[in-house]
Short mmCIF file of C-alpha atoms in Angstrom, two decimals:
data_model
loop_
_atom_site.label_atom_id
_atom_site.label_comp_id
_atom_site.label_asym_id
_atom_site.label_seq_id
_atom_site.Cartn_x
_atom_site.Cartn_y
_atom_site.Cartn_z
CA MET A 51 120.76 165.93 149.22
CA THR A 52 117.06 166.44 148.77
CA GLU A 53 115.48 163.08 148.17
CA GLU A 54 113.02 162.27 145.44
CA PRO A 55 109.37 162.62 146.56
CA SER A 56 107.92 159.47 148.18
CA GLY A 57 110.50 157.15 146.63
CA GLN A 58 109.44 158.10 143.12
CA ILE A 59 111.76 158.66 140.23
CA ALA A 60 112.55 162.35 139.98
CA TYR A 61 114.55 164.52 137.63
CA ARG A 62 116.04 167.97 137.49
CA VAL A 63 117.24 170.18 134.66
CA VAL A 64 120.22 172.43 135.39
CA ARG A 65 120.84 175.55 133.30
CA LEU A 66 124.53 175.94 132.57
CA LYS A 67 125.04 179.26 130.82
CA PRO A 68 126.39 179.43 128.18
CA HIS A 69 126.50 175.65 127.72
CA GLY A 70 122.79 174.83 127.64
CA ALA A 71 121.07 172.58 130.17
CA ALA A 72 122.26 169.38 131.81
CA TRP A 73 119.86 166.94 133.41
CA PHE A 74 119.77 164.01 135.81
CA VAL A 75 117.31 161.40 137.05
CA VAL A 76 117.29 160.01 140.59
CA GLY A 77 115.56 156.95 142.03
CA PRO A 78 115.37 155.49 145.53
CA ARG A 79 118.86 153.93 145.19
CA GLY A 80 120.65 156.93 143.69
CA LEU A 81 121.49 158.46 140.34
CA LEU A 82 119.82 156.54 137.50
CA ARG A 83 120.90 158.73 134.57
CA SER A 84 122.62 161.99 133.90
CA GLY A 85 123.31 163.84 130.72
CA LEU A 86 125.71 166.32 129.25
CA PRO A 87 124.32 169.72 128.29
CA GLU A 88 121.59 169.86 125.69
CA PRO A 89 121.09 173.07 123.68
CA THR A 90 117.80 173.94 125.43
CA VAL A 91 115.92 173.25 128.66
CA ALA A 92 113.17 171.59 126.60
CA ALA A 93 115.69 169.23 125.00
CA ALA A 94 117.12 168.37 128.44
CA ARG A 95 113.61 167.64 129.75
CA ARG A 96 112.96 165.34 126.81
CA LYS A 97 116.18 163.45 127.52
CA ALA A 98 115.39 163.15 131.24
CA THR A 99 111.88 161.83 130.68
CA GLY A 100 112.57 159.74 127.57
CA GLU A 101 113.56 156.64 129.51
CA PHE A 102 111.54 157.62 132.59
CA PRO A 103 108.23 159.09 131.35
CA ASP A 104 106.67 159.03 134.82
CA ALA A 105 109.56 160.90 136.46
CA VAL A 106 108.55 163.98 138.43
CA GLU A 107 110.48 167.23 138.02
CA VAL A 108 111.79 168.44 141.39
CA ALA A 109 113.27 171.94 141.43
CA ASP A 110 115.47 171.44 144.51
CA LEU A 111 116.58 167.86 143.85
CA TRP A 112 120.14 167.03 144.95
CA PRO A 113 121.48 170.60 145.38
CA GLU A 114 125.03 169.45 146.19
CA PHE A 115 125.16 167.45 142.96
CA VAL A 116 123.90 170.52 141.08
CA ARG A 117 126.74 172.58 142.60
CA GLN A 118 129.21 169.93 141.47
CA LEU A 119 127.79 170.00 137.92
CA GLU A 120 127.97 173.80 137.83
CA ASP A 121 131.55 173.78 139.12
CA TYR A 122 132.58 171.11 136.62
CA PHE A 123 131.15 172.98 133.63
CA ARG A 124 132.98 176.13 134.79
CA GLY A 125 136.20 174.12 134.50
CA GLY A 126 136.50 173.07 138.13
CA ARG A 127 138.24 169.85 139.10
CA VAL A 128 135.24 168.10 140.57
CA THR A 129 135.10 164.68 142.15
CA PHE A 130 131.44 163.80 141.81
CA LYS A 131 130.09 162.30 145.01
CA ALA A 132 126.70 161.15 143.74
CA ARG A 133 125.51 157.72 144.80
CA LEU A 134 125.07 155.75 141.58
CA ASP A 135 122.29 153.21 141.09
CA TRP A 136 124.11 150.33 139.37
CA SER A 137 120.95 148.23 138.88
CA ARG A 138 120.59 149.08 135.19
CA VAL A 139 124.15 148.24 134.09
CA THR A 140 125.92 144.92 133.57
CA PRO A 141 128.72 143.72 135.87
CA PHE A 142 131.21 144.39 133.04
CA GLN A 143 129.94 147.96 132.61
CA ARG A 144 130.08 148.53 136.37
CA ASP A 145 133.74 147.38 136.44
CA VAL A 146 134.60 149.70 133.55
CA TYR A 147 132.67 152.71 134.91
CA ARG A 148 134.14 152.35 138.39
CA ARG A 149 137.67 152.22 136.99
CA LEU A 150 137.05 155.12 134.61
CA ARG A 151 135.94 157.31 137.52
CA ARG A 152 139.52 157.08 138.79
CA VAL A 153 141.02 158.61 135.63
CA PRO A 154 142.06 162.11 136.75
CA PHE A 155 140.48 165.31 135.49
CA GLY A 156 142.34 166.48 132.39
CA ARG A 157 143.82 163.04 131.62
CA THR A 158 142.78 160.38 129.11
CA ILE A 159 143.02 156.61 128.83
CA THR A 160 142.73 154.30 125.83
CA TYR A 161 139.92 151.80 125.39
CA GLY A 162 142.40 148.92 125.72
CA ALA A 163 144.14 150.32 128.80
CA LEU A 164 140.78 150.88 130.47
CA ALA A 165 139.73 147.31 129.68
CA THR A 166 142.92 146.00 131.27
CA ALA A 167 142.67 148.32 134.29
CA ALA A 168 139.07 147.21 134.85
CA GLY A 169 140.15 143.57 134.90
CA HIS A 170 139.06 142.69 131.37
CA PRO A 171 142.20 142.64 129.18
CA GLY A 172 141.49 142.40 125.47
CA ALA A 173 137.99 143.84 125.83
CA ALA A 174 138.61 147.23 124.18
CA ARG A 175 135.53 146.85 121.95
CA GLY A 176 133.42 146.00 124.98
CA VAL A 177 134.72 149.15 126.66
CA GLY A 178 133.69 151.12 123.57
CA MET A 179 130.17 149.73 123.83
CA ALA A 180 130.09 150.51 127.55
CA MET A 181 131.07 154.12 126.76
CA LYS A 182 128.27 154.34 124.20
CA ARG A 183 125.78 153.15 126.84
CA ASN A 184 127.19 155.20 129.75
CA PRO A 185 124.19 156.32 131.80
CA PHE A 186 126.18 158.68 134.02
CA PRO A 187 128.10 161.36 132.07
CA PRO A 188 130.00 163.40 133.26
CA VAL A 189 130.08 161.51 136.59
CA VAL A 190 131.54 158.60 134.62
CA PRO A 191 133.75 160.64 132.26
CA CYS A 192 133.43 158.66 129.02
CA HIS A 193 134.87 161.62 127.09
CA ARG A 194 138.28 160.77 128.61
CA VAL A 195 138.53 157.49 126.67
CA LYS A 196 140.45 157.60 123.38
CA GLU A 197 141.74 155.25 120.70
CA ALA A 198 145.14 153.57 121.07
CA GLY A 199 146.54 155.61 118.17
CA GLY A 200 145.53 158.87 119.82
CA GLY A 201 142.29 159.37 117.89
CA LEU A 202 139.25 160.55 119.77
CA GLY A 203 137.11 157.52 118.98
CA GLY A 204 133.37 157.92 119.02
CA PHE A 205 131.02 159.90 121.22
CA SER A 206 127.32 159.21 121.38
CA ALA A 207 126.18 162.25 123.38
CA SER A 208 123.92 164.63 121.50
CA GLY A 209 126.79 167.00 120.71
CA GLY A 210 128.76 164.15 119.15
CA ILE A 211 132.50 164.29 118.70
CA GLU A 212 132.47 168.11 118.92
CA GLN A 213 131.16 167.86 122.47
CA LYS A 214 133.90 165.35 123.32
CA LYS A 215 136.52 167.76 121.94
CA TRP A 216 134.99 170.60 123.95
CA LEU A 217 135.01 168.61 127.21
CA LEU A 218 138.62 167.52 126.73
CA ALA A 219 139.68 171.09 125.87
CA MET A 220 137.82 172.50 128.89
CA GLU A 221 139.59 170.06 131.21
CA SER A 222 142.97 170.64 129.56
CA GLN A 223 142.64 174.43 129.85
CA SER A 224 141.62 174.15 133.48
CA VAL A 225 144.61 171.92 134.26
CA SER A 226 147.02 174.33 132.54
CA ARG A 227 145.62 177.26 134.58
CA HIS A 228 146.28 175.50 137.89
#
């Protein structure tokens, strides 16, 4: 993977026709943030630089990760291999995110079941807050977490609950084709 220039924080915007533009930010220790598609490249740039205003845009940053993003948004069953920089998340969030990464493509888990699986039984609300603060979508697939009664729960990405529905439908359709 192409490294960020001189250890700086770098970002890249990835056009995903017809879905808009995804984005990600990389630091010396790995992926700092990633985002689901925004409607425009300009919106994706704003998201990428909002938390990291000094980040440098690098056109060829992490080409393998870009291929994985493109494959995923075409409905491919992708296991993201990006190195994640855990320095900006709490130990609880790290436990939850690591466990959530093991939920298979096209499957879902409830907030409570994820809390238990991550070693924090009874912490369903904490899992909900961790999903809201997830810095790594879709690498950490927060859209796969649902309410115990089968409801979708919330979704804080810019597309809101409609984007969550779309991601779940995309994965479901891909699973049924294979």
